[in-house]
Amino acid sequence: SQKIEQNSEALNIQEGKTATLTCNYTNYSPAYLQWYRQDPGRGPVFLLLIRENEKEKRKERLKVTFDTTLKQSLFHITASQPADSATYLCALDKAGNNRKLIWGLGTSLAVNP
Amino acid sequence: NAGVTQTPKFQVLKTGQSMTLQCAQDMNHEYMSWYRQDPGMGLRLIHYSVGAGITDQGEVPNGYNVSRSTTEDFPLRLLSAAPSQTSVYFCASSQVTGELFFGEGSRLTVL
């Protein structure tokens, strides 16, 4: 069955630096891969979606890459700010229809001023 | 635009009691789903629906029922609560594909 691994240890970086979070999967390549942000006590909030035929997607300070050969997605936050501190989740969508997403456990990011 | 609204935010039940978690969305989304989130387990899909009258099981459906009589509403019913159902429950909706919109969560404790 499909498994997802995200950095289990919290990531601490200095304000202004680039944060890089990893999402590795073990089996089939999904049609879509999504990234979400979750703050304590809140629901996840969508950030970016990348399709299997896309190598890279950008949105403001955010960038996602998708390497189907390595079975890996990288999520970058450039010029990080303390407000970026949160848990970041990746989710794989095999069929591209949201019906049975598989979620990683998330990586906690702390941006220190 | 309210998005996805879940009620209640907090609930304490005794073992064996039943209850319904409510979920409503005002975005005319066809897809709605219920997840539970537990420490060390991540988000796990309980049930989902791709339209009114259509529901299907997710990864952990046992002990839960759902129905979808309207596009807007997707309630989750706990038939006979067990301590193992202590969790945070999230409702989410989307168009056929793409961005999921989550509610703020319902924290359930079963004693």
PDB file of C-alpha atoms in Angstrom:
ATOM      1  CA  SER A   1       0.000   0.000   0.000  1.00  0.00           C
ATOM      2  CA  GLN A   2       1.027   3.591  -0.510  1.00  0.00           C
ATOM      3  CA  LYS A   3       3.009   5.181   2.301  1.00  0.00           C
ATOM      4  CA  ILE A   4       4.079   8.768   2.763  1.00  0.00           C
ATOM      5  CA  GLU A   5       7.002  10.006   4.788  1.00  0.00           C
ATOM      6  CA  GLN A   6       7.539  13.573   5.847  1.00  0.00           C
ATOM      7  CA  ASN A   7      10.387  14.896   7.993  1.00  0.00           C
ATOM      8  CA  SER A   8       9.430  13.585  11.406  1.00  0.00           C
ATOM      9  CA  GLU A   9      11.640  16.013  13.292  1.00  0.00           C
ATOM     10  CA  ALA A  10      10.646  19.625  13.658  1.00  0.00           C
ATOM     11  CA  LEU A  11      12.436  22.062  11.408  1.00  0.00           C
ATOM     12  CA  ASN A  12      13.830  25.205  13.023  1.00  0.00           C
ATOM     13  CA  ILE A  13      15.144  27.958  10.789  1.00  0.00           C
ATOM     14  CA  GLN A  14      16.064  31.608  11.049  1.00  0.00           C
ATOM     15  CA  GLU A  15      13.786  34.289   9.682  1.00  0.00           C
ATOM     16  CA  GLY A  16      14.668  35.189   6.105  1.00  0.00           C
ATOM     17  CA  LYS A  17      16.088  31.766   5.260  1.00  0.00           C
ATOM     18  CA  THR A  18      14.499  29.230   2.924  1.00  0.00           C
ATOM     19  CA  ALA A  19      12.639  26.333   4.517  1.00  0.00           C
ATOM     20  CA  THR A  20      12.617  23.050   2.598  1.00  0.00           C
ATOM     21  CA  LEU A  21      10.201  20.299   3.563  1.00  0.00           C
ATOM     22  CA  THR A  22      10.202  16.806   2.090  1.00  0.00           C
ATOM     23  CA  CYS A  23       7.417  14.413   1.167  1.00  0.00           C
ATOM     24  CA  ASN A  24       8.484  10.938   0.049  1.00  0.00           C
ATOM     25  CA  TYR A  25       6.156   8.196  -1.143  1.00  0.00           C
ATOM     26  CA  THR A  26       6.810   4.529  -1.653  1.00  0.00           C
ATOM     27  CA  ASN A  27       4.537   3.093  -4.291  1.00  0.00           C
ATOM     28  CA  TYR A  28       2.654   4.421  -7.285  1.00  0.00           C
ATOM     29  CA  SER A  29       3.026   7.976  -8.490  1.00  0.00           C
ATOM     30  CA  PRO A  30      -0.120   9.932  -7.687  1.00  0.00           C
ATOM     31  CA  ALA A  31      -2.043  11.985 -10.192  1.00  0.00           C
ATOM     32  CA  TYR A  32      -1.882  14.945  -7.826  1.00  0.00           C
ATOM     33  CA  LEU A  33       0.100  15.907  -4.785  1.00  0.00           C
ATOM     34  CA  GLN A  34      -1.197  18.623  -2.475  1.00  0.00           C
ATOM     35  CA  TRP A  35       0.372  20.657   0.312  1.00  0.00           C
ATOM     36  CA  TYR A  36      -1.540  22.083   3.262  1.00  0.00           C
ATOM     37  CA  ARG A  37      -0.732  24.184   6.277  1.00  0.00           C
ATOM     38  CA  GLN A  38      -2.230  23.422   9.685  1.00  0.00           C
ATOM     39  CA  ASP A  39      -2.080  25.677  12.724  1.00  0.00           C
ATOM     40  CA  PRO A  40      -2.720  24.300  16.244  1.00  0.00           C
ATOM     41  CA  GLY A  41      -6.412  23.729  16.858  1.00  0.00           C
ATOM     42  CA  ARG A  42      -7.368  24.632  13.292  1.00  0.00           C
ATOM     43  CA  GLY A  43      -8.270  22.753  10.138  1.00  0.00           C
ATOM     44  CA  PRO A  44      -5.737  22.324   7.313  1.00  0.00           C
ATOM     45  CA  VAL A  45      -5.562  25.098   4.754  1.00  0.00           C
ATOM     46  CA  PHE A  46      -4.710  24.402   1.116  1.00  0.00           C
ATOM     47  CA  LEU A  47      -1.469  25.831  -0.245  1.00  0.00           C
ATOM     48  CA  LEU A  48      -0.501  24.239  -3.561  1.00  0.00           C
ATOM     49  CA  LEU A  49      -1.381  21.355  -5.858  1.00  0.00           C
ATOM     50  CA  ILE A  50       1.031  19.841  -8.366  1.00  0.00           C
ATOM     51  CA  ARG A  51       0.154  17.291 -11.050  1.00  0.00           C
ATOM     52  CA  GLU A  52       2.265  14.304 -12.001  1.00  0.00           C
ATOM     53  CA  ASN A  53       3.217  15.878 -15.326  1.00  0.00           C
ATOM     54  CA  GLU A  54       4.381  19.104 -13.661  1.00  0.00           C
ATOM     55  CA  LYS A  55       7.900  19.527 -12.345  1.00  0.00           C
ATOM     56  CA  GLU A  56       7.408  22.721 -10.393  1.00  0.00           C
ATOM     57  CA  LYS A  57       4.676  25.057  -9.172  1.00  0.00           C
ATOM     58  CA  ARG A  58       5.040  28.468  -7.568  1.00  0.00           C
ATOM     59  CA  LYS A  59       2.795  30.765  -5.579  1.00  0.00           C
ATOM     60  CA  GLU A  60       4.291  33.923  -4.101  1.00  0.00           C
ATOM     61  CA  ARG A  61       7.012  32.740  -1.660  1.00  0.00           C
ATOM     62  CA  LEU A  62       6.031  29.090  -2.023  1.00  0.00           C
ATOM     63  CA  LYS A  63       7.449  26.559  -4.450  1.00  0.00           C
ATOM     64  CA  VAL A  64       6.663  22.883  -4.873  1.00  0.00           C
ATOM     65  CA  THR A  65       8.610  20.384  -6.941  1.00  0.00           C
ATOM     66  CA  PHE A  66       7.552  16.897  -7.934  1.00  0.00           C
ATOM     67  CA  ASP A  67      10.054  14.225  -8.972  1.00  0.00           C
ATOM     68  CA  THR A  68       8.290  10.999  -9.953  1.00  0.00           C
ATOM     69  CA  THR A  69      11.634   9.235 -10.455  1.00  0.00           C
ATOM     70  CA  LEU A  70      12.738   9.925  -6.893  1.00  0.00           C
ATOM     71  CA  LYS A  71       9.125   9.603  -5.651  1.00  0.00           C
ATOM     72  CA  GLN A  72       9.531  12.859  -3.843  1.00  0.00           C
ATOM     73  CA  SER A  73       8.024  16.306  -3.520  1.00  0.00           C
ATOM     74  CA  LEU A  74       9.866  19.246  -2.014  1.00  0.00           C
ATOM     75  CA  PHE A  75       8.088  22.247  -0.546  1.00  0.00           C
ATOM     76  CA  HIS A  76      10.048  25.483  -0.248  1.00  0.00           C
ATOM     77  CA  ILE A  77       9.210  28.668   1.610  1.00  0.00           C
ATOM     78  CA  THR A  78      11.571  31.468   0.656  1.00  0.00           C
ATOM     79  CA  ALA A  79      12.245  34.520   2.821  1.00  0.00           C
ATOM     80  CA  SER A  80      10.573  32.729   5.719  1.00  0.00           C
ATOM     81  CA  GLN A  81       8.750  34.678   8.422  1.00  0.00           C
ATOM     82  CA  PRO A  82       7.714  33.776  11.979  1.00  0.00           C
ATOM     83  CA  ALA A  83       4.119  33.731  10.696  1.00  0.00           C
ATOM     84  CA  ASP A  84       5.082  30.735   8.531  1.00  0.00           C
ATOM     85  CA  SER A  85       5.490  28.645  11.685  1.00  0.00           C
ATOM     86  CA  ALA A  86       2.979  25.792  11.436  1.00  0.00           C
ATOM     87  CA  THR A  87       2.694  22.132  10.544  1.00  0.00           C
ATOM     88  CA  TYR A  88       2.814  21.365   6.831  1.00  0.00           C
ATOM     89  CA  LEU A  89       1.021  18.324   5.437  1.00  0.00           C
ATOM     90  CA  CYS A  90       1.361  16.624   2.085  1.00  0.00           C
ATOM     91  CA  ALA A  91      -1.393  14.520   0.569  1.00  0.00           C
ATOM     92  CA  LEU A  92      -1.317  12.126  -2.379  1.00  0.00           C
ATOM     93  CA  ASP A  93      -4.253  11.687  -4.700  1.00  0.00           C
ATOM     94  CA  LYS A  94      -3.927   8.534  -6.797  1.00  0.00           C
ATOM     95  CA  ALA A  95      -6.799   9.184  -9.169  1.00  0.00           C
ATOM     96  CA  GLY A  96      -6.920  12.966  -9.100  1.00  0.00           C
ATOM     97  CA  ASN A  97     -10.457  13.123  -7.738  1.00  0.00           C
ATOM     98  CA  ASN A  98      -9.955  13.676  -3.965  1.00  0.00           C
ATOM     99  CA  ARG A  99     -11.862  10.487  -3.218  1.00  0.00           C
ATOM    100  CA  LYS A 100      -9.183   8.738  -1.217  1.00  0.00           C
ATOM    101  CA  LEU A 101      -6.338  11.043  -0.371  1.00  0.00           C
ATOM    102  CA  ILE A 102      -3.439   9.622   1.607  1.00  0.00           C
ATOM    103  CA  TRP A 103      -1.899  12.039   4.085  1.00  0.00           C
ATOM    104  CA  GLY A 104       1.513  12.378   5.606  1.00  0.00           C
ATOM    105  CA  LEU A 105       1.927  13.046   9.318  1.00  0.00           C
ATOM    106  CA  GLY A 106       3.229  16.529   8.668  1.00  0.00           C
ATOM    107  CA  THR A 107       6.378  18.452   9.452  1.00  0.00           C
ATOM    108  CA  SER A 108       6.430  21.106  12.130  1.00  0.00           C
ATOM    109  CA  LEU A 109       8.213  24.284  11.046  1.00  0.00           C
ATOM    110  CA  ALA A 110       9.370  26.963  13.465  1.00  0.00           C
ATOM    111  CA  VAL A 111      10.753  30.208  12.056  1.00  0.00           C
ATOM    112  CA  ASN A 112      12.736  32.096  14.655  1.00  0.00           C
ATOM    113  CA  PRO A 113      12.954  35.899  14.559  1.00  0.00           C
TER     114      PRO A 113
ATOM    115  CA  ASN B   1     -19.083  33.226   2.553  1.00  0.00           C
ATOM    116  CA  ALA B   2     -18.938  30.841   5.521  1.00  0.00           C
ATOM    117  CA  GLY B   3     -17.116  27.967   3.762  1.00  0.00           C
ATOM    118  CA  VAL B   4     -17.319  24.716   5.752  1.00  0.00           C
ATOM    119  CA  THR B   5     -19.074  24.884   9.103  1.00  0.00           C
ATOM    120  CA  GLN B   6     -18.828  22.121  11.689  1.00  0.00           C
ATOM    121  CA  THR B   7     -20.772  21.773  14.913  1.00  0.00           C
ATOM    122  CA  PRO B   8     -20.237  21.190  17.741  1.00  0.00           C
ATOM    123  CA  LYS B   9     -16.644  22.296  18.322  1.00  0.00           C
ATOM    124  CA  PHE B  10     -16.341  20.237  21.494  1.00  0.00           C
ATOM    125  CA  GLN B  11     -18.300  17.257  22.791  1.00  0.00           C
ATOM    126  CA  VAL B  12     -17.905  14.811  25.651  1.00  0.00           C
ATOM    127  CA  LEU B  13     -19.777  11.522  25.458  1.00  0.00           C
ATOM    128  CA  LYS B  14     -20.083   8.460  27.605  1.00  0.00           C
ATOM    129  CA  THR B  15     -19.365   5.054  26.126  1.00  0.00           C
ATOM    130  CA  GLY B  16     -22.413   3.766  24.296  1.00  0.00           C
ATOM    131  CA  GLN B  17     -24.005   7.141  23.643  1.00  0.00           C
ATOM    132  CA  SER B  18     -24.793   8.240  20.113  1.00  0.00           C
ATOM    133  CA  MET B  19     -24.401  11.624  18.522  1.00  0.00           C
ATOM    134  CA  THR B  20     -24.221  13.445  15.205  1.00  0.00           C
ATOM    135  CA  LEU B  21     -21.492  15.788  14.048  1.00  0.00           C
ATOM    136  CA  GLN B  22     -22.891  18.339  11.660  1.00  0.00           C
ATOM    137  CA  CYS B  23     -21.146  19.654   8.553  1.00  0.00           C
ATOM    138  CA  ALA B  24     -22.456  22.231   6.101  1.00  0.00           C
ATOM    139  CA  GLN B  25     -20.828  23.959   3.147  1.00  0.00           C
ATOM    140  CA  ASP B  26     -22.086  26.879   1.096  1.00  0.00           C
ATOM    141  CA  MET B  27     -19.786  26.549  -1.924  1.00  0.00           C
ATOM    142  CA  ASN B  28     -21.974  24.130  -3.909  1.00  0.00           C
ATOM    143  CA  HIS B  29     -19.244  21.485  -3.724  1.00  0.00           C
ATOM    144  CA  GLU B  30     -20.089  18.005  -4.910  1.00  0.00           C
ATOM    145  CA  TYR B  31     -17.395  16.277  -2.866  1.00  0.00           C
ATOM    146  CA  MET B  32     -17.591  16.149   0.930  1.00  0.00           C
ATOM    147  CA  SER B  33     -15.672  14.004   3.364  1.00  0.00           C
ATOM    148  CA  TRP B  34     -15.057  13.283   7.022  1.00  0.00           C
ATOM    149  CA  TYR B  35     -11.611  12.723   8.488  1.00  0.00           C
ATOM    150  CA  ARG B  36     -10.344  11.965  11.935  1.00  0.00           C
ATOM    151  CA  GLN B  37      -6.955  13.177  13.109  1.00  0.00           C
ATOM    152  CA  ASP B  38      -5.069  11.413  15.872  1.00  0.00           C
ATOM    153  CA  PRO B  39      -1.523  11.978  17.161  1.00  0.00           C
ATOM    154  CA  GLY B  40       0.951   9.836  15.231  1.00  0.00           C
ATOM    155  CA  MET B  41      -1.735   8.687  12.769  1.00  0.00           C
ATOM    156  CA  GLY B  42      -2.347  11.699  10.607  1.00  0.00           C
ATOM    157  CA  LEU B  43      -5.590  12.388   8.811  1.00  0.00           C
ATOM    158  CA  ARG B  44      -7.615   9.273   8.060  1.00  0.00           C
ATOM    159  CA  LEU B  45     -10.677   9.237   5.818  1.00  0.00           C
ATOM    160  CA  ILE B  46     -13.859   7.936   7.428  1.00  0.00           C
ATOM    161  CA  HIS B  47     -16.518   8.408   4.741  1.00  0.00           C
ATOM    162  CA  TYR B  48     -16.941  10.553   1.686  1.00  0.00           C
ATOM    163  CA  SER B  49     -19.644  11.620  -0.746  1.00  0.00           C
ATOM    164  CA  VAL B  50     -19.464  12.701  -4.362  1.00  0.00           C
ATOM    165  CA  GLY B  51     -22.981  14.100  -4.489  1.00  0.00           C
ATOM    166  CA  ALA B  52     -26.417  14.029  -2.913  1.00  0.00           C
ATOM    167  CA  GLY B  53     -27.498  10.450  -2.318  1.00  0.00           C
ATOM    168  CA  ILE B  54     -24.010   9.017  -2.940  1.00  0.00           C
ATOM    169  CA  THR B  55     -21.697   7.981  -0.113  1.00  0.00           C
ATOM    170  CA  ASP B  56     -18.789   5.595   0.200  1.00  0.00           C
ATOM    171  CA  GLN B  57     -16.450   4.280   2.855  1.00  0.00           C
ATOM    172  CA  GLY B  58     -12.979   5.513   3.501  1.00  0.00           C
ATOM    173  CA  GLU B  59     -10.133   3.964   5.421  1.00  0.00           C
ATOM    174  CA  VAL B  60     -11.760   3.792   8.889  1.00  0.00           C
ATOM    175  CA  PRO B  61     -15.571   3.629   8.499  1.00  0.00           C
ATOM    176  CA  ASN B  62     -16.480   1.228  11.323  1.00  0.00           C
ATOM    177  CA  GLY B  63     -18.686   2.765  13.992  1.00  0.00           C
ATOM    178  CA  TYR B  64     -19.734   5.691  11.817  1.00  0.00           C
ATOM    179  CA  ASN B  65     -22.654   6.368   9.493  1.00  0.00           C
ATOM    180  CA  VAL B  66     -23.177   9.132   6.978  1.00  0.00           C
ATOM    181  CA  SER B  67     -25.901  10.333   4.660  1.00  0.00           C
ATOM    182  CA  ARG B  68     -26.077  13.063   2.009  1.00  0.00           C
ATOM    183  CA  SER B  69     -29.615  14.221   1.426  1.00  0.00           C
ATOM    184  CA  THR B  70     -28.603  17.659   0.147  1.00  0.00           C
ATOM    185  CA  THR B  71     -25.528  19.108  -1.543  1.00  0.00           C
ATOM    186  CA  GLU B  72     -24.895  21.353   1.454  1.00  0.00           C
ATOM    187  CA  ASP B  73     -25.020  18.937   4.403  1.00  0.00           C
ATOM    188  CA  PHE B  74     -23.026  15.840   5.319  1.00  0.00           C
ATOM    189  CA  PRO B  75     -23.627  14.715   8.913  1.00  0.00           C
ATOM    190  CA  LEU B  76     -21.502  12.059  10.608  1.00  0.00           C
ATOM    191  CA  ARG B  77     -23.261   9.775  13.081  1.00  0.00           C
ATOM    192  CA  LEU B  78     -21.586   7.853  15.855  1.00  0.00           C
ATOM    193  CA  LEU B  79     -23.882   4.943  16.589  1.00  0.00           C
ATOM    194  CA  SER B  80     -22.480   3.767  19.932  1.00  0.00           C
ATOM    195  CA  ALA B  81     -19.505   5.807  21.021  1.00  0.00           C
ATOM    196  CA  ALA B  82     -16.333   4.044  22.145  1.00  0.00           C
ATOM    197  CA  PRO B  83     -13.188   5.483  23.777  1.00  0.00           C
ATOM    198  CA  SER B  84     -11.306   4.625  20.558  1.00  0.00           C
ATOM    199  CA  GLN B  85     -13.409   7.270  18.809  1.00  0.00           C
ATOM    200  CA  THR B  86     -11.879  10.023  20.917  1.00  0.00           C
ATOM    201  CA  SER B  87     -10.351  12.217  18.265  1.00  0.00           C
ATOM    202  CA  VAL B  88     -10.536  15.471  16.346  1.00  0.00           C
ATOM    203  CA  TYR B  89     -12.927  15.232  13.415  1.00  0.00           C
ATOM    204  CA  PHE B  90     -12.669  17.358  10.296  1.00  0.00           C
ATOM    205  CA  CYS B  91     -15.180  17.817   7.537  1.00  0.00           C
ATOM    206  CA  ALA B  92     -13.838  18.858   4.135  1.00  0.00           C
ATOM    207  CA  SER B  93     -15.366  19.721   0.800  1.00  0.00           C
ATOM    208  CA  SER B  94     -14.169  20.410  -2.719  1.00  0.00           C
ATOM    209  CA  GLN B  95     -15.181  20.554  -6.306  1.00  0.00           C
ATOM    210  CA  VAL B  96     -14.698  17.323  -8.239  1.00  0.00           C
ATOM    211  CA  THR B  97     -10.982  17.667  -7.732  1.00  0.00           C
ATOM    212  CA  GLY B  98      -8.413  20.056  -6.359  1.00  0.00           C
ATOM    213  CA  GLU B  99      -8.303  22.177  -3.244  1.00  0.00           C
ATOM    214  CA  LEU B 100     -10.002  20.775  -0.148  1.00  0.00           C
ATOM    215  CA  PHE B 101     -11.714  23.232   2.175  1.00  0.00           C
ATOM    216  CA  PHE B 102     -11.701  22.087   5.803  1.00  0.00           C
ATOM    217  CA  GLY B 103     -13.883  23.024   8.721  1.00  0.00           C
ATOM    218  CA  GLU B 104     -12.406  24.088  12.029  1.00  0.00           C
ATOM    219  CA  GLY B 105     -12.782  20.644  13.562  1.00  0.00           C
ATOM    220  CA  SER B 106     -14.864  18.961  16.241  1.00  0.00           C
ATOM    221  CA  ARG B 107     -13.004  17.666  19.276  1.00  0.00           C
ATOM    222  CA  LEU B 108     -14.733  14.571  20.683  1.00  0.00           C
ATOM    223  CA  THR B 109     -13.904  12.852  23.956  1.00  0.00           C
ATOM    224  CA  VAL B 110     -15.528   9.515  24.798  1.00  0.00           C
ATOM    225  CA  LEU B 111     -15.282   8.513  28.447  1.00  0.00           C
TER     226      LEU B 111
END
